[in-house]
Amino acid sequence: MAGENVIEVESLVVVYRNGRKSTRAVDGISFQVKRGECVGFIGPNGAGKSSTIKAIMGFLFPASGTVRVFGLPAGSVESHKRIGYLPEVALYYPFMKGHELLELYGGLHRIPKKKLKRRVPELLEQVGLYGMGETLIRNYSKGMQQRLGIAQAIIAEPELLVFDELSSGLDPLGRHDLREVLLELKGKGTTIFFSSHELSEVETLCDSVLMIRSGKIVCEGDVSDLMKPLDKYEIVFSLASAAEILSSLPPDATFEDDGEKKRIEVNSHEIYSQLLTSFVNAGAVIHHSEARRTSLEDFFVNLVRPDGERGK
Amino acid sequence: MKSYLRNAWLIAKTIGIEAIRRKEIYAIVLVSLVLIGGLRLVKFFDVEGLGKFYREISLKVMNVATALTVILLAARQLPREFQNRTLYPLLAKPIRRDNFLMGKFLGVMLAAAFCYAMFMAVFLFGSLTIKSPVNTGLFLQFVYLQLWNFAVLGGLAFLLSLLLNIDAAITICILLYVFSQVLMTLMSYIYDYTSAWQQTFLLGLHFVIPQLSLFDLSGKVVHGIWPPIASWAILALTAYGAVYTVLYLSGSYLLFRRRAL
């Protein structure tokens, strides 16, 4: 079953209408998420992330295009049996106790009562709410409600997890705990699709990312492959006769010579290593060498920020 | 079917929990206690004919209080789910929207039945205390038809809450409840004096607005001199109530089915 498409989005268009005015929130995007993948869905505010996720959950209806989950129409009961979902902002019934809420959601997933009695305390412990099952949800903090949200999402051990704003409202400890839970689920083969503004989190957890801007996918692929071309390697050195080594520089390399020191910048780690070895063998004085790895955040800013705003 | 009912029951239970934890039910208990207090006064003064007065006032208070409870509970169920965003995690579970709606309706009806049962217990206790028992058959028919009255009101409140905001839905529902109580009487007075198109309008109104007064047998229960009404009439009223309830719930479903969340 590996390689099977769990989510298939085809030419999805989501339009919001307000009287005569209509806004195209999602503009004909297509993508697939394969079984066992962990995919991060990133983009600036208002890019169309939540609208896409709502379409995947069947909460809103596309103006055109199709969304299928496990080969079934989005929003169908059969697909929801296999999905765990955490909304962007969710409040849970404040008049219920934590365990009652989880029993309600577990019941809707048709988990037998006996199993639920065992599963609910385990889950509460797993998300860091041990001993809070008897407390009314109105007394939970925002972070605790988010943890409860995570518990309700994974209560039925779903095959697919869809999280809209993964760690919204969580403190650093909560984020750490959530990452542990997700890594464990990922290890078990659960497919994970989530949107997040925490790009370090996406970088840590995801195999691949989808970037969306103004309702269109602007970039998709493997996290490390995407960022590799933006990595920079710099060597500042002094060497009287460097002509032979410099003749082997790739065309995209940058070379500057201020008479006293020479500076080279290349994009490939292999070439950087070769150059360093050559300079050392030739007796050069290395003043400075640095590998500047691009973070997902740099990549994101570079790609998503409109050209006119760059460098501001 | 089994899982449909189970889901509906799970949703309905949340309304029961809410009604208890939000202490709304306690307001009903308070009204009941006032009734008991009133009963004690009736007994203390031992005035002839006050038994009937007690029954009339008690049944009126019970009907109006429970109807208001139904309207308030039903009208805010769906808008609150939208406002508080509690709908998202719920509808992400394997439950259809019609099933969710039925669960909500069932919950409102169970809460109404619970309130009404509490009132009934107080009322019957009072009737026995002043040695003025009610006609059992007629009383059961009265309770049964009142439940249909509440079902129609609940369905109407659901429908209005999907068309209007909560306050407007509650206000219009209460106005329609009051208007439907007097519509038939009003029509019988003015019908013969109206023009042809006005008569058509009144007839149309007669069919659009449910005649909730038809479900009210309190007059018969108060006087207690009539036998229970015929089975065919009960069946006809059941069908009448069921048609309106189904119509309102179907309308609610049609509005809710494709609503973007």
Coordinates of C-alpha atoms in Angstrom, one line a residue:
Chain A
M1 CA 0.0 0.0 0.0
A2 CA 3.0 2.3 0.3
G3 CA 3.0 4.9 -2.5
E4 CA -0.8 5.0 -2.5
N5 CA -2.2 8.5 -2.7
V6 CA -3.9 9.4 0.6
I7 CA -4.8 12.9 -0.4
E8 CA -5.5 13.8 -4.0
V9 CA -6.2 17.5 -4.8
E10 CA -7.0 18.2 -8.4
S11 CA -7.4 21.8 -9.8
L12 CA -9.0 22.9 -6.5
V13 CA -10.6 26.3 -6.6
V14 CA -12.2 27.8 -3.5
V15 CA -14.2 31.0 -3.8
Y16 CA -15.7 33.0 -1.0
R17 CA -18.6 35.2 -1.9
N18 CA -19.7 38.3 0.0
G19 CA -22.6 39.8 -1.8
R20 CA -21.4 40.7 -5.3
K21 CA -17.7 40.5 -4.2
S22 CA -15.9 37.2 -4.5
T23 CA -12.5 36.2 -3.4
R24 CA -10.6 33.4 -4.9
A25 CA -8.9 31.9 -1.8
V26 CA -7.5 28.8 -3.6
D27 CA -6.7 29.1 -7.3
G28 CA -6.6 25.8 -9.1
I29 CA -4.0 23.9 -7.0
S30 CA -3.2 20.2 -7.5
F31 CA -1.1 18.0 -5.3
Q32 CA -0.9 14.5 -3.8
V33 CA 0.1 13.2 -0.4
K34 CA 1.3 9.6 -0.4
R35 CA 0.8 7.1 2.4
G36 CA 3.4 7.4 5.2
E37 CA 4.5 10.9 4.1
C38 CA 4.8 13.8 6.5
V39 CA 4.0 16.9 4.5
G40 CA 4.2 20.5 5.7
F41 CA 1.9 23.0 4.1
I42 CA 3.3 26.5 4.5
G43 CA 2.5 30.0 3.2
P44 CA 1.9 33.5 4.5
N45 CA -1.4 34.5 6.2
G46 CA -4.3 34.5 3.7
A47 CA -2.4 32.3 1.2
G48 CA -5.2 29.6 1.2
K49 CA -3.8 27.0 3.6
S50 CA -6.9 26.8 5.9
S51 CA -9.3 26.9 2.9
T52 CA -7.4 24.0 1.3
I53 CA -7.5 22.0 4.6
K54 CA -11.2 22.7 5.0
A55 CA -11.8 21.4 1.5
I56 CA -9.9 18.3 2.4
M57 CA -12.1 17.9 5.4
G58 CA -15.3 18.6 3.4
F59 CA -16.1 21.6 5.5
L60 CA -16.4 23.8 2.5
F61 CA -17.3 23.0 -1.1
P62 CA -15.0 23.8 -4.0
A63 CA -16.1 26.1 -6.7
S64 CA -14.4 23.6 -9.0
G65 CA -11.9 20.8 -8.9
T66 CA -11.9 17.7 -6.8
V67 CA -10.5 16.5 -3.5
R68 CA -10.3 12.9 -2.6
V69 CA -9.1 11.3 0.6
F70 CA -8.3 7.6 0.5
G71 CA -9.9 7.6 -2.9
L72 CA -13.2 8.8 -1.4
P73 CA -14.9 12.1 -1.7
A74 CA -13.7 14.7 0.8
G75 CA -16.0 14.9 3.8
S76 CA -17.5 11.5 3.4
V77 CA -18.1 9.5 6.6
E78 CA -15.9 6.7 5.3
S79 CA -13.0 9.0 4.9
H80 CA -13.5 10.7 8.3
K81 CA -13.3 7.3 9.9
R82 CA -9.6 7.3 8.9
I83 CA -8.7 10.9 9.6
G84 CA -7.7 12.7 12.8
Y85 CA -8.2 16.5 12.5
L86 CA -7.0 19.4 14.6
P87 CA -8.6 22.7 13.6
E88 CA -6.8 26.0 13.5
V89 CA -8.8 27.5 16.3
A90 CA -11.0 25.1 18.2
L91 CA -12.9 25.6 21.4
Y92 CA -14.3 22.5 23.1
Y93 CA -17.5 22.4 25.0
P94 CA -16.6 24.3 28.1
F95 CA -19.3 22.6 30.2
M96 CA -17.8 19.1 29.6
K97 CA -14.9 17.4 31.4
G98 CA -11.9 16.4 29.5
H99 CA -12.6 12.7 29.6
E100 CA -16.3 13.2 28.7
L101 CA -15.2 15.1 25.5
L102 CA -12.8 12.4 24.5
E103 CA -15.5 9.7 25.2
L104 CA -17.9 11.7 23.0
Y105 CA -15.4 11.8 20.1
G106 CA -14.3 8.2 20.6
G107 CA -17.9 7.2 20.6
L108 CA -18.5 8.9 17.3
H109 CA -15.5 6.8 16.0
R110 CA -17.4 3.7 17.3
I111 CA -14.7 2.8 19.7
P112 CA -16.2 0.3 22.2
K113 CA -16.9 1.7 25.7
K114 CA -14.5 -0.7 27.4
K115 CA -11.6 0.3 25.1
L116 CA -12.4 4.0 25.6
K117 CA -12.2 3.7 29.4
R118 CA -8.6 2.4 28.9
R119 CA -7.7 4.7 26.0
V120 CA -8.8 8.0 27.4
P121 CA -6.4 8.1 30.4
E122 CA -3.6 6.8 28.2
L123 CA -4.2 9.6 25.7
L124 CA -4.4 12.3 28.4
E125 CA -1.1 11.2 29.7
Q126 CA 0.4 11.1 26.2
V127 CA -0.5 14.7 25.5
G128 CA 0.5 15.9 29.0
L129 CA -2.9 16.2 30.6
Y130 CA -2.6 13.4 33.1
G131 CA -5.0 13.9 36.0
M132 CA -7.0 16.6 34.1
G133 CA -9.7 14.3 32.8
E134 CA -12.1 15.2 35.6
T135 CA -11.6 19.0 35.2
L136 CA -14.2 21.1 33.3
I137 CA -12.8 22.3 30.0
R138 CA -13.7 25.9 30.9
N139 CA -10.9 25.7 33.4
Y140 CA -8.3 24.6 30.8
S141 CA -5.7 27.1 29.5
K142 CA -5.4 27.7 25.8
G143 CA -2.4 25.4 25.6
M144 CA -4.3 22.7 27.5
Q145 CA -7.2 22.9 25.1
Q146 CA -4.7 22.6 22.2
R147 CA -3.3 19.4 23.9
L148 CA -6.9 18.1 24.3
G149 CA -7.4 18.9 20.6
I150 CA -4.4 16.7 19.8
A151 CA -5.8 13.9 22.0
Q152 CA -9.2 14.0 20.2
A153 CA -7.4 14.0 16.8
I154 CA -5.5 10.8 17.6
I155 CA -8.1 9.0 19.7
A156 CA -9.0 6.6 16.9
E157 CA -5.4 5.9 15.8
P158 CA -6.1 7.5 12.4
E159 CA -4.2 6.6 9.2
L160 CA -4.1 10.3 8.3
L161 CA -3.6 13.3 10.5
V162 CA -4.6 16.7 9.3
F163 CA -3.5 19.6 11.5
D164 CA -4.4 23.2 10.7
E165 CA -1.7 25.3 12.5
L166 CA 0.1 22.6 14.3
S167 CA 1.4 24.1 17.4
S168 CA -0.8 27.2 17.7
G169 CA -1.2 28.1 21.4
L170 CA 1.4 25.7 22.7
D171 CA 4.4 26.8 24.8
P172 CA 7.9 25.4 24.0
L173 CA 7.4 22.4 26.2
G174 CA 4.0 21.7 24.6
R175 CA 5.7 21.9 21.1
H176 CA 8.4 19.6 22.2
D177 CA 5.8 17.1 23.5
L178 CA 3.7 17.4 20.4
R179 CA 6.8 16.8 18.2
E180 CA 7.5 13.6 20.2
V181 CA 3.9 12.4 19.7
L182 CA 4.1 13.2 16.0
L183 CA 7.5 11.5 15.5
E184 CA 6.1 8.4 17.2
L185 CA 3.1 8.4 14.9
K186 CA 5.2 9.0 11.9
G187 CA 7.4 6.1 12.9
K188 CA 4.2 3.9 13.0
G189 CA 3.5 4.9 9.4
T190 CA 0.8 7.5 10.0
T191 CA 0.4 10.0 7.1
I192 CA 0.7 13.6 8.4
F193 CA -0.4 16.7 6.6
F194 CA -0.2 20.0 8.5
S195 CA 0.0 23.7 8.1
S196 CA 2.3 25.7 10.3
H197 CA 4.0 29.0 10.7
E198 CA 6.7 27.4 12.8
L199 CA 9.1 26.6 9.9
S200 CA 11.7 25.0 12.2
E201 CA 9.0 22.5 13.1
V202 CA 8.3 21.8 9.5
E203 CA 12.0 21.3 8.8
T204 CA 12.3 18.9 11.7
L205 CA 9.2 16.8 11.0
C206 CA 8.5 16.8 7.3
D207 CA 9.7 14.8 4.4
S208 CA 8.4 17.3 2.0
V209 CA 6.7 20.7 1.9
L210 CA 4.1 22.5 -0.2
M211 CA 4.3 26.2 -0.3
I212 CA 1.3 28.3 -1.2
R213 CA 1.0 31.9 -2.0
S214 CA -2.1 33.8 -3.2
G215 CA -3.9 30.5 -3.6
K216 CA -1.3 28.9 -5.9
I217 CA 1.3 26.4 -5.1
V218 CA 4.6 28.1 -5.6
C219 CA 6.9 25.3 -4.7
E220 CA 6.8 21.7 -3.6
G221 CA 9.3 19.0 -3.0
D222 CA 11.7 17.3 -0.6
V223 CA 12.8 19.7 2.2
S224 CA 16.5 19.2 1.8
D225 CA 16.4 19.1 -2.0
L226 CA 14.5 22.4 -2.0
M227 CA 17.0 24.2 0.2
K228 CA 20.3 22.8 -1.2
P229 CA 20.6 25.3 -4.1
L230 CA 20.5 28.1 -1.6
D231 CA 23.3 26.9 0.7
K232 CA 26.4 29.1 0.5
Y233 CA 30.1 28.1 1.3
E234 CA 32.6 30.8 1.7
I235 CA 36.4 30.8 1.9
V236 CA 38.6 33.8 2.6
F237 CA 42.3 33.1 2.0
S238 CA 45.7 34.5 1.0
L239 CA 47.8 32.8 -1.7
A240 CA 50.2 34.2 -4.2
S241 CA 49.7 31.8 -7.0
A242 CA 46.1 30.6 -6.9
A243 CA 45.4 30.8 -10.7
E244 CA 45.5 27.1 -11.2
I245 CA 43.0 26.3 -8.4
L246 CA 40.8 29.2 -9.4
S247 CA 40.6 27.9 -13.0
S248 CA 38.6 25.0 -11.8
L249 CA 35.9 27.2 -10.2
P250 CA 32.3 26.5 -11.4
P251 CA 30.6 29.3 -13.4
D252 CA 28.2 30.2 -10.6
A253 CA 31.0 30.7 -8.1
T254 CA 31.7 34.3 -6.8
F255 CA 35.3 35.4 -6.6
E256 CA 36.6 38.7 -5.1
D257 CA 40.2 39.9 -4.8
D258 CA 41.0 43.0 -2.8
G259 CA 44.8 42.5 -3.3
E260 CA 45.4 41.3 0.2
K261 CA 42.7 38.7 0.7
K262 CA 40.8 36.7 -1.8
R263 CA 37.2 35.6 -1.2
I264 CA 35.4 32.6 -2.9
E265 CA 31.7 31.7 -2.5
V266 CA 30.3 28.5 -4.0
N267 CA 27.0 26.6 -3.7
S268 CA 28.2 23.0 -3.5
H269 CA 29.5 21.4 -0.4
E270 CA 31.7 19.0 -2.5
I271 CA 33.4 21.9 -4.4
Y272 CA 33.9 23.7 -1.1
S273 CA 35.6 20.7 0.4
Q274 CA 37.8 20.2 -2.7
L275 CA 38.8 23.9 -2.7
L276 CA 39.6 23.9 1.0
T277 CA 41.9 20.8 0.5
S278 CA 43.6 22.4 -2.5
F279 CA 44.3 25.6 -0.7
V280 CA 45.7 23.9 2.3
N281 CA 47.9 21.7 0.1
A282 CA 49.1 24.8 -1.8
G283 CA 50.1 26.5 1.5
A284 CA 47.4 29.1 1.5
V285 CA 46.5 31.1 4.6
I286 CA 42.8 30.5 5.4
H287 CA 41.5 33.5 7.1
H288 CA 37.9 32.4 7.3
S289 CA 35.8 29.5 6.0
E290 CA 32.1 29.1 6.6
A291 CA 29.3 26.8 5.4
R292 CA 26.1 28.9 5.5
R293 CA 23.2 26.4 5.4
T294 CA 19.8 27.8 4.3
S295 CA 17.0 27.4 6.8
L296 CA 13.5 26.7 5.6
E297 CA 12.7 30.1 7.0
D298 CA 15.3 31.8 4.7
F299 CA 14.0 29.7 1.8
F300 CA 10.4 30.6 2.6
V301 CA 11.1 34.4 2.9
N302 CA 13.1 34.3 -0.3
L303 CA 10.4 32.6 -2.2
V304 CA 7.2 34.0 -0.7
R305 CA 8.1 37.7 -0.1
P306 CA 7.2 39.8 -3.2
D307 CA 10.2 41.0 -5.1
G308 CA 9.6 44.7 -4.2
E309 CA 9.7 43.8 -0.5
R310 CA 13.0 41.9 -0.5
G311 CA 15.6 43.2 1.8
K312 CA 13.2 45.4 3.7
Chain B
M1 CA -29.5 2.6 11.7
K2 CA -28.0 1.5 15.0
S3 CA -24.9 3.7 14.5
Y4 CA -27.2 6.6 13.4
L5 CA -29.1 6.4 16.6
R6 CA -26.0 5.9 18.7
N7 CA -24.4 9.1 17.2
A8 CA -27.6 11.0 17.7
W9 CA -27.7 9.9 21.3
L10 CA -24.1 10.9 21.9
I11 CA -24.8 14.4 20.5
A12 CA -28.1 14.6 22.5
K13 CA -26.3 13.8 25.7
T14 CA -24.1 16.9 25.4
I15 CA -27.2 19.0 25.5
G16 CA -28.3 17.3 28.6
I17 CA -24.9 17.8 30.2
E18 CA -25.0 21.5 29.2
A19 CA -28.4 22.1 30.5
I20 CA -27.4 20.6 33.9
R21 CA -24.0 22.2 34.2
R22 CA -25.2 25.6 33.0
K23 CA -27.8 25.3 35.7
E24 CA -30.7 26.1 33.3
I25 CA -32.6 23.2 34.6
Y26 CA -32.5 24.7 38.1
A27 CA -34.6 27.6 36.9
I28 CA -37.3 25.1 36.2
V29 CA -36.9 23.6 39.7
L30 CA -37.3 27.1 41.1
V31 CA -40.6 27.6 39.1
S32 CA -41.8 24.2 40.4
L33 CA -41.0 25.3 44.0
V34 CA -43.1 28.5 43.5
L35 CA -45.9 26.3 42.2
I36 CA -45.7 24.1 45.3
G37 CA -45.7 27.3 47.5
G38 CA -48.8 28.4 45.7
L39 CA -50.4 25.1 46.3
R40 CA -49.7 25.4 50.0
L41 CA -51.5 28.7 50.0
V42 CA -54.5 27.2 48.2
K43 CA -54.6 24.4 50.7
F44 CA -54.2 26.8 53.6
F45 CA -57.2 29.1 52.6
D46 CA -59.3 26.1 51.5
V47 CA -61.3 28.2 49.1
E48 CA -63.8 26.3 47.0
G49 CA -62.9 26.1 43.3
L50 CA -59.3 27.1 43.8
G51 CA -58.4 23.5 42.8
K52 CA -59.4 24.4 39.2
F53 CA -57.6 27.7 39.4
Y54 CA -54.5 25.9 40.6
R55 CA -54.7 23.4 37.7
E56 CA -55.2 26.1 35.1
I57 CA -52.4 28.3 36.3
S58 CA -50.0 25.3 36.8
L59 CA -50.6 23.9 33.4
K60 CA -50.3 27.3 31.7
V61 CA -47.0 28.0 33.5
M62 CA -45.7 24.5 32.7
N63 CA -46.6 24.9 29.0
V64 CA -45.2 28.3 28.6
A65 CA -42.0 27.7 30.6
T66 CA -41.2 24.5 28.7
A67 CA -42.0 26.1 25.4
L68 CA -39.6 28.9 26.2
T69 CA -37.0 26.4 27.3
V70 CA -37.4 24.6 24.0
I71 CA -37.1 27.8 22.0
L72 CA -34.1 29.0 23.8
L73 CA -32.3 25.7 23.7
A74 CA -33.1 24.9 20.1
A75 CA -32.4 28.4 18.7
R76 CA -28.9 28.6 20.1
Q77 CA -27.7 25.1 19.4
L78 CA -26.4 25.6 15.8
P79 CA -25.3 29.3 15.9
R80 CA -23.3 28.6 19.1
E81 CA -21.6 25.6 17.4
F82 CA -20.6 28.0 14.6
Q83 CA -19.6 30.9 16.9
N84 CA -17.5 28.7 19.3
R85 CA -16.1 26.6 16.5
T86 CA -17.0 23.5 18.4
L87 CA -18.4 22.2 15.1
Y88 CA -15.1 21.5 13.4
P89 CA -13.7 18.7 15.6
L90 CA -17.2 17.2 15.8
L91 CA -18.0 17.2 12.1
A92 CA -14.4 15.9 11.4
K93 CA -15.6 12.7 13.1
P94 CA -17.5 10.0 11.1
I95 CA -20.9 11.6 11.4
R96 CA -23.2 13.0 8.7
R97 CA -24.6 16.5 9.0
D98 CA -28.2 15.2 9.1
N99 CA -27.2 12.8 11.9
F100 CA -25.6 15.7 13.8
L101 CA -28.8 17.8 13.4
M102 CA -31.0 14.9 14.6
G103 CA -28.8 14.5 17.6
K104 CA -29.2 18.1 18.4
F105 CA -32.9 17.9 18.0
L106 CA -33.2 14.8 20.1
G107 CA -31.1 16.5 22.8
V108 CA -33.5 19.5 22.9
M109 CA -36.5 17.2 23.0
L110 CA -35.0 15.1 25.8
A111 CA -34.2 18.3 27.8
A112 CA -37.8 19.5 27.2
A113 CA -39.2 16.1 28.2
F114 CA -37.1 16.2 31.4
C115 CA -38.3 19.7 32.3
Y116 CA -41.8 18.7 31.6
A117 CA -41.6 15.5 33.6
M118 CA -40.3 17.6 36.6
F119 CA -43.2 20.0 36.2
M120 CA -45.7 17.1 35.9
A121 CA -44.4 15.4 39.0
V122 CA -44.9 18.7 41.0
F123 CA -48.3 19.2 39.4
L124 CA -49.5 15.7 40.1
F125 CA -48.2 15.8 43.6
G126 CA -50.1 19.1 44.1
S127 CA -53.3 17.7 42.6
L128 CA -53.2 14.8 45.0
T129 CA -52.4 17.0 48.0
I130 CA -55.5 19.2 47.4
K131 CA -57.5 16.0 46.7
S132 CA -58.4 17.1 43.2
P133 CA -57.1 14.2 41.0
V134 CA -57.0 14.6 37.2
N135 CA -58.6 12.3 34.6
T136 CA -55.6 10.0 33.9
G137 CA -56.4 9.2 30.2
L138 CA -57.0 12.8 29.3
F139 CA -53.9 13.9 31.2
L140 CA -51.7 11.4 29.3
Q141 CA -53.2 12.7 26.0
F142 CA -52.5 16.2 27.2
V143 CA -48.9 15.4 27.9
Y144 CA -48.4 13.5 24.7
L145 CA -49.8 16.3 22.5
Q146 CA -47.7 18.9 24.4
L147 CA -44.6 16.9 23.4
W148 CA -45.6 17.3 19.8
N149 CA -46.2 21.0 20.4
F150 CA -42.6 21.2 21.7
A151 CA -41.3 19.1 18.7
V152 CA -42.9 21.6 16.3
L153 CA -41.5 24.5 18.2
G154 CA -38.0 22.9 18.4
G155 CA -38.0 22.3 14.6
L156 CA -39.1 25.9 13.9
A157 CA -36.4 27.3 16.2
F158 CA -33.7 25.2 14.4
L159 CA -34.9 26.5 11.1
L160 CA -35.0 30.1 12.1
S161 CA -31.6 29.9 13.8
L162 CA -30.1 28.9 10.5
L163 CA -31.8 31.8 8.7
L164 CA -31.3 34.6 11.3
N165 CA -29.1 35.5 14.2
I166 CA -29.8 33.9 17.6
D167 CA -31.7 36.9 19.1
A168 CA -33.9 37.4 16.0
A169 CA -34.6 33.7 15.8
I170 CA -35.7 33.5 19.5
T171 CA -37.8 36.7 19.1
I172 CA -39.6 35.5 16.0
C173 CA -40.1 32.0 17.3
I174 CA -41.7 33.4 20.5
L175 CA -43.9 35.7 18.5
L176 CA -45.0 32.9 16.2
Y177 CA -45.7 30.7 19.3
V178 CA -47.9 33.4 20.8
F179 CA -49.5 34.2 17.4
S180 CA -50.3 30.6 16.7
Q181 CA -52.1 30.3 20.0
V182 CA -54.5 33.0 19.0
L183 CA -54.6 32.7 15.2
M184 CA -57.5 30.3 15.1
T185 CA -59.7 32.4 17.4
L186 CA -58.7 35.6 15.6
M187 CA -59.6 34.0 12.2
S188 CA -63.0 32.8 13.4
Y189 CA -63.8 36.4 14.4
I190 CA -62.6 38.2 11.3
Y191 CA -62.8 35.7 8.4
D192 CA -66.4 36.4 7.4
Y193 CA -65.7 40.2 7.3
T194 CA -62.7 40.0 5.0
S195 CA -62.4 40.2 1.2
A196 CA -61.7 37.3 -1.0
W197 CA -57.9 37.9 -1.3
Q198 CA -57.7 38.5 2.5
Q199 CA -59.5 35.2 3.1
T200 CA -57.0 33.5 0.8
F201 CA -54.2 35.2 2.8
L202 CA -55.7 34.0 6.1
L203 CA -56.1 30.5 4.8
G204 CA -52.5 30.5 3.6
L205 CA -51.4 31.8 7.0
H206 CA -53.5 29.1 8.6
F207 CA -51.4 26.4 6.8
V208 CA -48.0 28.1 7.1
I209 CA -48.2 28.8 10.8
P210 CA -48.8 25.6 12.8
Q211 CA -51.9 25.8 15.0
L212 CA -50.2 25.0 18.3
S213 CA -53.5 25.6 20.2
L214 CA -54.7 22.3 18.7
F215 CA -52.2 20.5 20.9
D216 CA -53.4 22.1 24.0
L217 CA -55.9 20.0 26.0
S218 CA -55.3 22.0 29.2
G219 CA -58.9 23.3 29.2
K220 CA -60.3 19.8 29.3
V221 CA -57.8 18.7 32.0
V222 CA -58.6 21.8 34.2
H223 CA -62.4 21.1 34.2
G224 CA -62.0 17.3 34.2
I225 CA -65.5 16.6 33.1
W226 CA -64.8 15.3 29.6
P227 CA -63.6 11.8 28.6
P228 CA -60.4 11.4 26.7
I229 CA -60.6 12.5 23.1
A230 CA -61.0 9.9 20.3
S231 CA -58.1 8.0 19.0
W232 CA -58.6 9.2 15.5
A233 CA -58.2 12.8 16.7
I234 CA -55.0 11.9 18.5
L235 CA -53.7 10.2 15.3
A236 CA -54.6 13.2 13.2
L237 CA -52.9 15.6 15.6
T238 CA -49.8 13.3 15.7
A239 CA -49.7 13.4 11.9
Y240 CA -50.2 17.2 12.0
G241 CA -47.3 17.6 14.4
A242 CA -45.1 15.2 12.6
V243 CA -45.6 16.9 9.2
Y244 CA -44.6 20.3 10.6
T245 CA -41.7 18.9 12.6
V246 CA -40.4 17.0 9.6
L247 CA -40.9 20.1 7.3
Y248 CA -38.9 22.4 9.7
L249 CA -36.2 19.8 10.2
S250 CA -35.9 19.1 6.5
G251 CA -35.6 22.9 5.8
S252 CA -32.9 23.1 8.5
Y253 CA -31.1 20.2 6.9
L254 CA -31.2 21.8 3.5
L255 CA -29.7 25.0 4.9
F256 CA -27.1 23.2 7.0
R257 CA -26.2 20.5 4.4
R258 CA -24.1 22.7 2.1
R259 CA -23.2 25.4 4.6
A260 CA -19.5 26.2 4.5
L261 CA -17.9 26.0 7.9

